[in-house]
Amino acid sequence: MPVHMTNERWHATCEYLDDVFGRADDQLRTLMPRAVEAGIPDIAVSPSVGRLLTLLAKTANVRTAVELGTLAGYSGIWIARGLAEGGRLITVEPEARHADFAAAEFIAAGVDERVEIRRGFGLEVLPVLVQELGAGSVGMVFLDAIKSEYPDYLPYATELLRPGGLLVADNSLGGGADWWIDDPKGSHESRDGADEFNRLVAESDEYDAANVPIREGVLIARKKG
Ligand SMILES: C[S@@+](CC[C@H](N)C(=O)[O-])C[C@H]1O[C@@H](n2cnc3c(N)ncnc32)[C@H](O)[C@@H]1O
């Protein structure tokens, strides 16, 4: 953010983005408040990041998407709504309570036929997906699970993605009040994971990448080819 911009102005800017670009139907608008009521943490992407996910899926004509970190299904619904005709989203979640809540929301959103929840940990499910789906078969991978594991997710995501496929990662620049990317190295494992991941993708010959400072940062990279 420009040096003259205060935190207050940054928050107001994010609220503006959600207000103007984050229009959503009743189900999506009420999803996270209902999830929080059910004891699920309030850590979903914002409405304007959700709309960005739909836009990216549509732009890359994504038929198969993989998401790490389902939570309550909020980002998954935005992604599912951007999939090409006949497309599907495989979303990975180890917490049964989150997966159960999300499953009901996918039904309510009318996307359950195109969304499959894999209950498990990202680093266990990813190699299985490489075997099942095959290398170069996925149009979009959205990372939103354990930030310190982002560098470990990268080789699997790269193998899964087809040429022209999109690697998208939330929290590429920060995580609420806990950490921000300009904190000192070693101060938080999520900061260090995001920093290492950003640098790996930025320096990789396999991607054209940008980091969009919307909300807590969204890395967007297109696999070359
Ligand atoms: C930030 S939330 C995801 C938010 C969701 N993508 C959204 O925006 O609606 C992170 C989720 O990752 C899940 N998670 C935790 N460890 C994980 C792991 N090793 N692999 C995959 N998901 C994990 C958590 O249970 C939580 O539901």
Coordinates of N, CA and C and ligand atoms in Angstrom, one line a residue:
M1 N 0.9 -1.2 0.0 CA 0.0 0.0 0.0 C 0.9 1.2 0.0
P2 N 0.5 2.3 -0.6 CA 1.3 3.5 -0.6 C 1.6 4.0 0.8
V3 N 2.8 4.5 1.0 CA 3.2 4.8 2.4 C 2.3 5.8 3.1
H4 N 1.5 6.6 2.3 CA 0.7 7.6 3.0 C -0.7 7.0 3.4
M5 N -0.9 5.7 3.0 CA -2.2 5.1 3.3 C -2.3 4.5 4.7
T6 N -3.2 4.9 5.5 CA -3.4 4.4 6.8 C -4.1 3.1 6.8
N7 N -4.0 2.3 7.9 CA -4.8 1.1 8.0 C -6.3 1.3 7.9
E8 N -6.7 2.5 8.4 CA -8.1 2.8 8.3 C -8.6 2.9 6.9
R9 N -7.7 3.6 6.1 CA -8.0 3.8 4.7 C -8.0 2.5 3.9
W10 N -7.1 1.6 4.3 CA -7.0 0.3 3.7 C -8.3 -0.5 4.0
H11 N -8.7 -0.5 5.3 CA -9.9 -1.2 5.6 C -11.1 -0.6 4.8
A12 N -11.2 0.7 4.8 CA -12.3 1.4 4.1 C -12.3 1.0 2.6
T13 N -11.0 0.9 2.0 CA -10.9 0.5 0.6 C -11.4 -0.9 0.4
C14 N -11.1 -1.9 1.3 CA -11.6 -3.2 1.2 C -13.1 -3.3 1.3
E15 N -13.6 -2.5 2.2 CA -15.1 -2.4 2.4 C -15.7 -1.9 1.1
Y16 N -15.1 -0.9 0.5 CA -15.6 -0.3 -0.8 C -15.6 -1.4 -1.8
L17 N -14.5 -2.2 -1.9 CA -14.5 -3.3 -2.9 C -15.6 -4.3 -2.7
D18 N -15.8 -4.7 -1.4 CA -16.9 -5.7 -1.2 C -18.2 -5.1 -1.5
D19 N -18.4 -3.8 -1.2 CA -19.7 -3.1 -1.5 C -20.0 -3.1 -3.0
V20 N -18.9 -2.7 -3.7 CA -19.2 -2.4 -5.2 C -19.0 -3.6 -6.0
F21 N -18.0 -4.5 -5.7 CA -17.7 -5.7 -6.5 C -18.2 -7.0 -5.9
G22 N -18.7 -7.0 -4.7 CA -19.0 -8.2 -3.9 C -20.4 -8.6 -3.9
R23 N -21.2 -8.1 -4.8 CA -22.7 -8.4 -4.8 C -22.9 -9.9 -4.7
A24 N -23.7 -10.4 -3.9 CA -24.0 -11.8 -3.7 C -25.4 -12.1 -3.4
D25 N -25.9 -13.3 -3.7 CA -27.3 -13.6 -3.4 C -27.4 -13.9 -1.9
D26 N -28.7 -14.1 -1.5 CA -29.0 -14.2 0.0 C -28.2 -15.3 0.6
Q27 N -28.1 -16.4 -0.1 CA -27.4 -17.6 0.6 C -26.0 -17.3 0.8
L28 N -25.3 -16.7 -0.2 CA -23.8 -16.4 0.1 C -23.7 -15.3 1.1
R29 N -24.6 -14.3 1.0 CA -24.5 -13.2 2.0 C -24.7 -13.6 3.4
T30 N -25.5 -14.7 3.6 CA -25.8 -15.1 5.0 C -24.9 -16.3 5.4
L31 N -24.1 -16.8 4.5 CA -23.4 -18.1 4.7 C -22.4 -18.0 5.9
M32 N -21.5 -17.0 5.9 CA -20.5 -17.0 6.9 C -21.1 -16.6 8.3
P33 N -22.1 -15.6 8.3 CA -22.7 -15.4 9.7 C -23.4 -16.7 10.2
R34 N -24.0 -17.5 9.4 CA -24.6 -18.7 9.8 C -23.5 -19.7 10.3
A35 N -22.4 -19.7 9.5 CA -21.3 -20.6 9.8 C -20.7 -20.3 11.2
V36 N -20.5 -19.0 11.4 CA -20.0 -18.5 12.7 C -20.9 -18.9 13.9
E37 N -22.2 -18.7 13.6 CA -23.2 -19.1 14.6 C -23.0 -20.6 15.0
A38 N -22.6 -21.4 14.0 CA -22.5 -22.8 14.2 C -21.1 -23.2 14.7
G39 N -20.3 -22.2 15.0 CA -19.0 -22.4 15.7 C -17.8 -22.5 14.7
I40 N -18.0 -22.1 13.5 CA -17.0 -22.2 12.5 C -16.3 -20.9 12.4
P41 N -14.9 -20.9 12.4 CA -14.2 -19.6 12.4 C -14.5 -18.7 11.2
D42 N -14.5 -17.4 11.4 CA -14.8 -16.4 10.4 C -13.6 -16.0 9.6
I43 N -13.1 -17.0 8.8 CA -11.9 -16.8 8.0 C -12.0 -17.1 6.5
A44 N -13.2 -17.0 6.0 CA -13.4 -17.1 4.6 C -12.9 -15.9 3.8
V45 N -12.8 -16.1 2.5 CA -12.4 -15.0 1.7 C -13.5 -13.9 1.7
S46 N -13.2 -12.7 1.3 CA -14.2 -11.6 1.3 C -15.1 -11.8 0.0
P47 N -16.2 -11.1 0.0 CA -17.0 -11.2 -1.2 C -16.3 -10.7 -2.5
S48 N -15.5 -9.7 -2.4 CA -14.8 -9.3 -3.7 C -13.7 -10.3 -4.1
V49 N -13.1 -11.0 -3.2 CA -12.2 -12.1 -3.5 C -13.0 -13.2 -4.1
G50 N -14.2 -13.5 -3.6 CA -15.0 -14.5 -4.1 C -15.4 -14.2 -5.6
R51 N -15.7 -13.0 -5.8 CA -16.1 -12.6 -7.2 C -14.9 -12.7 -8.1
L52 N -13.7 -12.4 -7.6 CA -12.4 -12.6 -8.4 C -12.3 -14.1 -8.7
L53 N -12.6 -15.0 -7.8 CA -12.4 -16.4 -8.1 C -13.4 -16.9 -9.2
T54 N -14.6 -16.4 -9.1 CA -15.5 -16.7 -10.2 C -15.0 -16.2 -11.6
L55 N -14.5 -15.0 -11.5 CA -14.0 -14.3 -12.8 C -12.8 -15.1 -13.3
L56 N -11.9 -15.5 -12.4 CA -10.7 -16.2 -12.9 C -11.1 -17.6 -13.5
A57 N -12.0 -18.3 -12.8 CA -12.5 -19.6 -13.3 C -13.1 -19.4 -14.7
K58 N -13.9 -18.4 -14.9 CA -14.6 -18.2 -16.2 C -13.6 -17.8 -17.2
T59 N -12.6 -16.9 -16.9 CA -11.7 -16.4 -17.8 C -10.8 -17.5 -18.4
A60 N -10.4 -18.5 -17.5 CA -9.5 -19.6 -17.9 C -10.3 -20.8 -18.4
N61 N -11.7 -20.6 -18.5 CA -12.5 -21.7 -19.0 C -12.2 -23.0 -18.2
V62 N -12.3 -22.9 -16.9 CA -11.9 -24.0 -16.0 C -13.0 -25.1 -16.0
R63 N -12.6 -26.3 -16.3 CA -13.5 -27.5 -16.2 C -13.3 -28.2 -14.9
T64 N -12.0 -28.4 -14.5 CA -11.7 -29.0 -13.2 C -10.9 -28.1 -12.3
A65 N -11.4 -27.9 -11.1 CA -10.7 -27.0 -10.1 C -10.5 -27.8 -8.9
V66 N -9.4 -27.5 -8.2 CA -9.0 -28.1 -6.9 C -8.9 -27.0 -5.9
E67 N -9.5 -27.1 -4.7 CA -9.4 -26.1 -3.7 C -8.8 -26.8 -2.4
L68 N -7.9 -26.2 -1.8 CA -7.4 -26.7 -0.5 C -8.0 -25.8 0.6
G69 N -8.8 -26.3 1.5 CA -9.4 -25.5 2.6 C -10.8 -25.1 2.2
T70 N -11.8 -26.0 2.5 CA -13.2 -25.8 2.2 C -13.8 -24.8 3.1
L71 N -13.5 -24.9 4.4 CA -14.2 -24.2 5.5 C -15.7 -24.5 5.4
A72 N -16.5 -23.4 5.2 CA -17.9 -23.6 5.2 C -18.5 -23.6 3.8
G73 N -17.6 -23.6 2.8 CA -18.1 -23.7 1.4 C -18.2 -22.4 0.7
Y74 N -17.8 -21.3 1.4 CA -18.1 -19.9 0.8 C -17.3 -19.8 -0.5
S75 N -15.9 -19.9 -0.5 CA -15.1 -19.7 -1.7 C -15.5 -20.8 -2.7
G76 N -15.8 -22.0 -2.3 CA -16.1 -23.1 -3.2 C -17.3 -22.8 -4.0
I77 N -18.3 -22.1 -3.5 CA -19.5 -21.7 -4.2 C -19.2 -20.7 -5.3
W78 N -18.3 -19.7 -4.9 CA -17.9 -18.7 -5.9 C -17.1 -19.4 -7.1
I79 N -16.2 -20.4 -6.7 CA -15.5 -21.1 -7.8 C -16.4 -21.9 -8.6
A80 N -17.3 -22.7 -8.0 CA -18.2 -23.6 -8.7 C -19.1 -22.8 -9.7
R81 N -19.4 -21.6 -9.3 CA -20.3 -20.7 -10.2 C -19.5 -20.2 -11.4
G82 N -18.2 -20.3 -11.4 CA -17.4 -19.9 -12.6 C -16.9 -21.0 -13.5
L83 N -17.3 -22.2 -13.1 CA -16.8 -23.4 -13.9 C -17.5 -23.5 -15.2
A84 N -16.8 -24.0 -16.2 CA -17.4 -24.3 -17.5 C -18.5 -25.3 -17.4
E85 N -19.3 -25.4 -18.4 CA -20.4 -26.4 -18.5 C -19.8 -27.8 -18.2
G86 N -20.4 -28.5 -17.3 CA -20.0 -29.9 -17.0 C -18.7 -29.9 -16.1
G87 N -18.3 -28.8 -15.6 CA -17.1 -28.7 -14.8 C -17.3 -29.2 -13.4
R88 N -16.2 -29.4 -12.7 CA -16.3 -29.9 -11.3 C -15.2 -29.3 -10.4
L89 N -15.5 -29.1 -9.1 CA -14.6 -28.7 -8.1 C -14.4 -29.8 -7.1
I90 N -13.1 -30.1 -6.9 CA -12.8 -31.0 -5.8 C -12.2 -30.1 -4.7
T91 N -12.8 -30.1 -3.5 CA -12.4 -29.2 -2.4 C -12.0 -30.1 -1.2
V92 N -10.8 -29.8 -0.6 CA -10.2 -30.6 0.4 C -10.3 -30.0 1.8
E93 N -10.8 -30.8 2.7 CA -11.0 -30.3 4.1 C -10.9 -31.4 5.1
P94 N -10.0 -31.3 6.1 CA -9.9 -32.3 7.1 C -10.9 -32.3 8.3
E95 N -11.5 -31.1 8.5 CA -12.4 -30.9 9.7 C -13.8 -31.4 9.3
A96 N -14.3 -32.4 10.0 CA -15.6 -33.0 9.6 C -16.7 -31.9 9.8
R97 N -16.6 -31.1 10.9 CA -17.6 -30.1 11.1 C -17.7 -29.1 10.0
H98 N -16.5 -28.7 9.4 CA -16.5 -27.8 8.3 C -17.1 -28.4 7.1
A99 N -16.6 -29.7 6.8 CA -17.0 -30.4 5.6 C -18.5 -30.6 5.6
D100 N -19.1 -31.0 6.8 CA -20.5 -31.2 6.9 C -21.3 -30.0 6.6
F101 N -20.9 -28.9 7.2 CA -21.6 -27.6 7.0 C -21.5 -27.2 5.5
A102 N -20.3 -27.3 4.9 CA -20.1 -27.0 3.5 C -21.0 -27.8 2.6
A103 N -21.1 -29.1 2.9 CA -21.9 -30.0 2.0 C -23.3 -29.5 1.9
A104 N -23.9 -29.1 3.1 CA -25.3 -28.6 3.1 C -25.4 -27.3 2.3
E105 N -24.3 -26.4 2.4 CA -24.4 -25.2 1.6 C -24.2 -25.4 0.1
F106 N -23.4 -26.4 -0.3 CA -23.3 -26.7 -1.7 C -24.7 -27.1 -2.3
I107 N -25.4 -27.9 -1.5 CA -26.8 -28.3 -1.9 C -27.7 -27.1 -2.0
A108 N -27.6 -26.2 -1.0 CA -28.5 -25.0 -1.0 C -28.2 -24.1 -2.1
A109 N -26.9 -24.1 -2.5 CA -26.5 -23.2 -3.6 C -26.7 -23.8 -5.0
G110 N -27.1 -25.1 -5.0 CA -27.4 -25.8 -6.3 C -26.2 -26.1 -7.0
V111 N -25.0 -26.3 -6.3 CA -23.8 -26.6 -7.0 C -23.3 -28.0 -6.5
D112 N -24.1 -28.7 -5.7 CA -23.5 -30.0 -5.2 C -23.2 -31.0 -6.2
E113 N -23.9 -31.0 -7.4 CA -23.6 -31.9 -8.4 C -22.2 -31.7 -9.1
R114 N -21.7 -30.5 -8.9 CA -20.4 -30.2 -9.5 C -19.3 -30.0 -8.4
V115 N -19.6 -30.3 -7.2 CA -18.6 -30.1 -6.1 C -18.5 -31.4 -5.3
E116 N -17.2 -31.8 -5.2 CA -16.9 -33.0 -4.4 C -16.0 -32.6 -3.2
I117 N -16.4 -33.0 -2.0 CA -15.6 -32.7 -0.8 C -14.7 -33.9 -0.6
R118 N -13.4 -33.7 -0.5 CA -12.5 -34.7 -0.1 C -12.1 -34.5 1.3
R119 N -12.4 -35.4 2.2 CA -12.1 -35.2 3.6 C -10.7 -35.7 3.9
G120 N -9.8 -34.8 4.2 CA -8.4 -35.2 4.4 C -7.5 -33.9 4.4
F121 N -6.2 -34.2 4.6 CA -5.2 -33.1 4.7 C -4.6 -32.9 3.3
G122 N -4.4 -31.6 3.0 CA -3.9 -31.3 1.6 C -2.7 -32.1 1.1
L123 N -1.7 -32.3 2.0 CA -0.5 -33.0 1.6 C -0.7 -34.5 1.4
E124 N -1.8 -35.0 2.0 CA -2.2 -36.4 1.8 C -3.0 -36.6 0.5
V125 N -3.9 -35.6 0.3 CA -4.9 -35.8 -0.8 C -4.2 -35.4 -2.1
L126 N -3.3 -34.4 -2.1 CA -2.7 -33.9 -3.4 C -2.1 -35.1 -4.2
P127 N -1.2 -35.9 -3.6 CA -0.6 -37.0 -4.4 C -1.7 -37.9 -5.0
V128 N -2.7 -38.1 -4.2 CA -3.8 -39.0 -4.7 C -4.5 -38.4 -5.9
L129 N -4.7 -37.1 -5.9 CA -5.3 -36.4 -7.0 C -4.5 -36.4 -8.2
V130 N -3.1 -36.3 -8.0 CA -2.2 -36.4 -9.2 C -2.4 -37.8 -9.9
Q131 N -2.5 -38.8 -9.0 CA -2.7 -40.2 -9.6 C -4.1 -40.3 -10.3
E132 N -5.1 -39.8 -9.6 CA -6.5 -40.0 -10.1 C -6.8 -39.1 -11.3
L133 N -6.4 -37.9 -11.3 CA -6.8 -36.9 -12.3 C -5.8 -36.9 -13.4
G134 N -4.5 -37.2 -13.1 CA -3.4 -37.2 -14.1 C -2.8 -35.8 -14.1
A135 N -1.5 -35.8 -14.5 CA -0.8 -34.5 -14.6 C -1.4 -33.7 -15.8
G136 N -1.4 -32.4 -15.6 CA -1.8 -31.5 -16.6 C -3.3 -31.5 -16.9
S137 N -4.1 -31.9 -15.9 CA -5.5 -32.1 -16.1 C -6.4 -31.0 -15.5
V138 N -5.9 -30.1 -14.7 CA -6.6 -29.2 -13.8 C -6.5 -27.8 -14.3
G139 N -7.6 -27.1 -14.4 CA -7.6 -25.7 -14.9 C -7.4 -24.7 -13.8
M140 N -7.6 -25.0 -12.6 CA -7.4 -24.0 -11.5 C -7.1 -24.7 -10.2
V141 N -6.1 -24.3 -9.5 CA -5.9 -24.8 -8.1 C -5.9 -23.5 -7.2
F142 N -6.8 -23.6 -6.2 CA -6.9 -22.5 -5.2 C -6.4 -23.0 -3.9
L143 N -5.4 -22.3 -3.4 CA -4.8 -22.7 -2.1 C -5.3 -21.8 -1.0
D144 N -5.9 -22.4 0.0 CA -6.3 -21.6 1.2 C -6.4 -22.4 2.4
A145 N -5.4 -23.3 2.6 CA -5.3 -24.2 3.8 C -4.2 -23.7 4.7
I146 N -3.2 -24.5 4.9 CA -2.1 -24.1 5.9 C -1.0 -23.3 5.2
K147 N -0.9 -22.0 5.6 CA 0.0 -21.1 4.8 C 1.5 -21.6 4.9
S148 N 1.9 -22.2 6.0 CA 3.3 -22.6 6.1 C 3.5 -23.8 5.2
E149 N 2.5 -24.4 4.7 CA 2.6 -25.6 3.8 C 2.5 -25.1 2.3
Y150 N 2.3 -23.9 2.0 CA 2.1 -23.4 0.6 C 3.3 -23.9 -0.3
P151 N 4.6 -23.7 0.2 CA 5.7 -24.2 -0.6 C 5.6 -25.7 -0.9
D152 N 5.1 -26.5 0.0 CA 4.9 -27.9 -0.2 C 3.8 -28.3 -1.2
Y153 N 2.8 -27.4 -1.2 CA 1.7 -27.7 -2.1 C 2.1 -27.4 -3.6
L154 N 3.1 -26.5 -3.7 CA 3.4 -26.0 -5.1 C 3.8 -27.1 -6.1
P155 N 4.7 -28.1 -5.8 CA 5.0 -29.1 -6.8 C 3.8 -29.9 -7.3
Y156 N 2.9 -30.2 -6.3 CA 1.7 -30.9 -6.7 C 0.8 -30.1 -7.6
A157 N 0.6 -28.8 -7.2 CA -0.3 -27.9 -8.0 C 0.3 -27.8 -9.4
T158 N 1.6 -27.6 -9.5 CA 2.3 -27.5 -10.8 C 2.1 -28.7 -11.7
E159 N 2.2 -29.9 -11.0 CA 2.0 -31.1 -11.8 C 0.5 -31.2 -12.2
L160 N -0.4 -30.9 -11.4 CA -1.8 -31.0 -11.7 C -2.3 -30.0 -12.8
L161 N -1.7 -28.8 -12.8 CA -2.2 -27.8 -13.7 C -1.9 -28.1 -15.2
R162 N -2.9 -27.8 -16.0 CA -2.6 -27.8 -17.5 C -1.9 -26.5 -17.9
P163 N -1.3 -26.5 -19.1 CA -0.8 -25.3 -19.6 C -1.9 -24.3 -19.7
G164 N -1.7 -23.0 -19.2 CA -2.8 -22.0 -19.2 C -3.6 -22.1 -18.0
G165 N -3.4 -23.1 -17.1 CA -4.2 -23.2 -15.9 C -3.7 -22.2 -14.9
L166 N -4.6 -22.0 -13.9 CA -4.3 -20.9 -12.9 C -4.0 -21.4 -11.5
L167 N -2.9 -21.0 -11.0 CA -2.6 -21.2 -9.6 C -3.0 -19.9 -8.8
V168 N -3.9 -20.1 -7.8 CA -4.4 -18.9 -7.1 C -4.2 -19.2 -5.6
A169 N -3.7 -18.3 -4.9 CA -3.4 -18.5 -3.4 C -3.9 -17.3 -2.6
D170 N -4.7 -17.6 -1.6 CA -5.2 -16.5 -0.7 C -4.1 -16.3 0.4
N171 N -4.2 -15.2 1.0 CA -3.3 -14.8 2.1 C -1.8 -14.8 1.7
S172 N -1.6 -14.3 0.4 CA -0.3 -14.2 -0.1 C 0.5 -13.1 0.5
L173 N -0.2 -12.1 1.2 CA 0.4 -11.0 1.7 C 0.2 -10.8 3.2
G174 N -0.8 -11.5 3.8 CA -1.1 -11.3 5.2 C -2.1 -12.2 5.7
G175 N -2.2 -12.2 7.1 CA -3.3 -13.1 7.7 C -3.8 -12.3 8.9
G176 N -4.8 -11.4 8.6 CA -5.5 -10.7 9.7 C -4.5 -10.0 10.6
A177 N -4.8 -10.0 11.9 CA -3.9 -9.3 12.8 C -2.7 -10.2 13.2
D178 N -2.6 -11.4 12.7 CA -1.5 -12.3 13.1 C -0.2 -12.0 12.5
W179 N -0.2 -11.7 11.2 CA 1.1 -11.5 10.5 C 0.8 -10.7 9.2
W180 N 1.9 -10.1 8.8 CA 1.9 -9.4 7.5 C 3.2 -9.7 6.8
I181 N 3.2 -9.5 5.5 CA 4.4 -10.0 4.8 C 5.7 -9.2 5.1
D182 N 5.5 -7.9 5.6 CA 6.7 -7.1 5.9 C 7.1 -7.3 7.4
D183 N 6.5 -8.3 8.1 CA 7.0 -8.6 9.4 C 8.4 -9.3 9.2
P184 N 9.2 -9.3 10.2 CA 10.6 -9.9 10.0 C 10.5 -11.4 9.8
K185 N 11.4 -11.9 8.9 CA 11.5 -13.3 8.7 C 11.7 -14.0 10.0
G186 N 11.0 -15.2 10.2 CA 11.1 -15.9 11.4 C 10.0 -15.5 12.5
S187 N 9.3 -14.4 12.2 CA 8.3 -14.0 13.2 C 7.0 -14.8 13.3
H188 N 6.7 -15.4 12.1 CA 5.5 -16.2 12.1 C 5.6 -17.3 11.0
E189 N 5.2 -18.5 11.2 CA 5.5 -19.5 10.2 C 4.6 -19.3 9.0
S190 N 3.4 -18.7 9.2 CA 2.6 -18.4 8.0 C 3.2 -17.3 7.1
R191 N 3.8 -16.3 7.7 CA 4.5 -15.3 7.0 C 5.6 -15.9 6.2
D192 N 6.4 -16.7 6.8 CA 7.5 -17.3 6.1 C 7.1 -18.3 5.0
G193 N 6.0 -19.0 5.3 CA 5.4 -19.9 4.2 C 5.0 -19.1 3.0
A194 N 4.2 -18.0 3.2 CA 3.7 -17.2 2.1 C 4.9 -16.6 1.4
D195 N 5.9 -16.1 2.1 CA 7.0 -15.4 1.5 C 7.8 -16.4 0.6
E196 N 8.1 -17.5 1.2 CA 8.8 -18.5 0.4 C 8.0 -18.9 -0.9
F197 N 6.7 -19.1 -0.7 CA 5.8 -19.5 -1.8 C 5.8 -18.4 -2.9
N198 N 5.6 -17.1 -2.4 CA 5.6 -16.0 -3.4 C 6.9 -16.0 -4.2
R199 N 8.0 -16.2 -3.5 CA 9.3 -16.1 -4.2 C 9.5 -17.3 -5.2
L200 N 9.1 -18.5 -4.7 CA 9.2 -19.6 -5.6 C 8.4 -19.4 -6.9
V201 N 7.2 -18.9 -6.7 CA 6.3 -18.8 -7.9 C 6.8 -17.6 -8.8
A202 N 7.2 -16.5 -8.2 CA 7.7 -15.4 -8.9 C 9.0 -15.7 -9.7
E203 N 9.8 -16.6 -9.2 CA 11.1 -16.9 -9.8 C 11.0 -18.1 -10.7
S204 N 9.8 -18.8 -10.7 CA 9.7 -20.0 -11.5 C 9.6 -19.7 -13.0
D205 N 10.2 -20.6 -13.8 CA 10.1 -20.4 -15.2 C 8.8 -21.0 -15.7
E206 N 8.0 -21.7 -14.8 CA 6.8 -22.3 -15.2 C 5.6 -21.4 -15.2
Y207 N 5.7 -20.3 -14.5 CA 4.5 -19.4 -14.3 C 4.8 -18.0 -14.8
D208 N 3.7 -17.3 -15.2 CA 3.6 -15.9 -15.2 C 2.8 -15.5 -14.0
A209 N 3.3 -14.7 -13.2 CA 2.6 -14.5 -11.9 C 2.5 -13.0 -11.5
A210 N 1.4 -12.7 -10.7 CA 1.2 -11.4 -10.2 C 0.7 -11.6 -8.8
N211 N 0.8 -10.6 -7.9 CA 0.3 -10.7 -6.6 C -0.6 -9.5 -6.4
V212 N -1.9 -9.8 -6.2 CA -2.9 -8.7 -6.2 C -3.2 -8.3 -4.7
P213 N -2.9 -7.1 -4.3 CA -3.1 -6.7 -2.9 C -4.5 -6.4 -2.5
I214 N -5.4 -7.3 -2.9 CA -6.8 -7.2 -2.5 C -7.0 -8.0 -1.1
R215 N -7.6 -7.4 -0.2 CA -7.8 -7.9 1.2 C -6.5 -8.3 1.8
E216 N -6.2 -9.6 1.9 CA -4.9 -10.1 2.5 C -4.0 -10.6 1.4
G217 N -4.2 -10.3 0.2 CA -3.3 -10.7 -0.9 C -3.8 -11.9 -1.6
V218 N -3.8 -11.9 -2.9 CA -4.2 -13.1 -3.7 C -3.1 -13.2 -4.8
L219 N -2.3 -14.3 -4.7 CA -1.4 -14.6 -5.8 C -2.1 -15.2 -6.9
I220 N -1.9 -14.7 -8.1 CA -2.5 -15.3 -9.3 C -1.4 -15.6 -10.3
A221 N -1.2 -16.9 -10.7 CA -0.2 -17.3 -11.6 C -0.7 -18.2 -12.7
R222 N -0.3 -18.0 -13.9 CA -0.8 -18.8 -15.1 C 0.4 -19.7 -15.5
K223 N 0.1 -21.0 -15.5 CA 1.1 -22.0 -16.0 C 1.4 -21.7 -17.4
K224 N 2.7 -21.6 -17.8 CA 3.0 -21.3 -19.1 C 2.7 -22.5 -20.1
G225 N 2.7 -22.1 -21.3 CA 2.5 -23.2 -22.3 C 1.2 -23.0 -23.1
Ligands
LIG1 C1 -9.0 -20.1 5.6 S1 -10.0 -21.5 5.8 C2 -10.6 -21.7 4.1 C3 -11.6 -20.7 3.7 C4 -12.4 -21.0 2.5 N1 -11.5 -21.3 1.4 C5 -13.3 -19.9 2.1 O1 -12.7 -18.8 1.8 O2 -14.5 -20.0 2.2 C6 -8.9 -22.8 5.9 C7 -9.5 -24.2 6.0 O3 -8.5 -25.2 5.8 C8 -8.7 -26.3 6.6 N2 -7.5 -27.0 6.8 C9 -6.7 -27.1 7.9 N3 -5.6 -27.8 7.7 C10 -5.7 -28.3 6.4 C11 -4.9 -29.1 5.6 N4 -3.8 -29.6 6.1 N5 -5.3 -29.4 4.4 C12 -6.5 -28.8 3.9 N6 -7.3 -28.0 4.6 C13 -6.9 -27.7 5.9 C14 -9.3 -25.7 7.9 O4 -10.0 -26.7 8.6 C15 -10.2 -24.6 7.3 O5 -11.5 -25.1 7.1

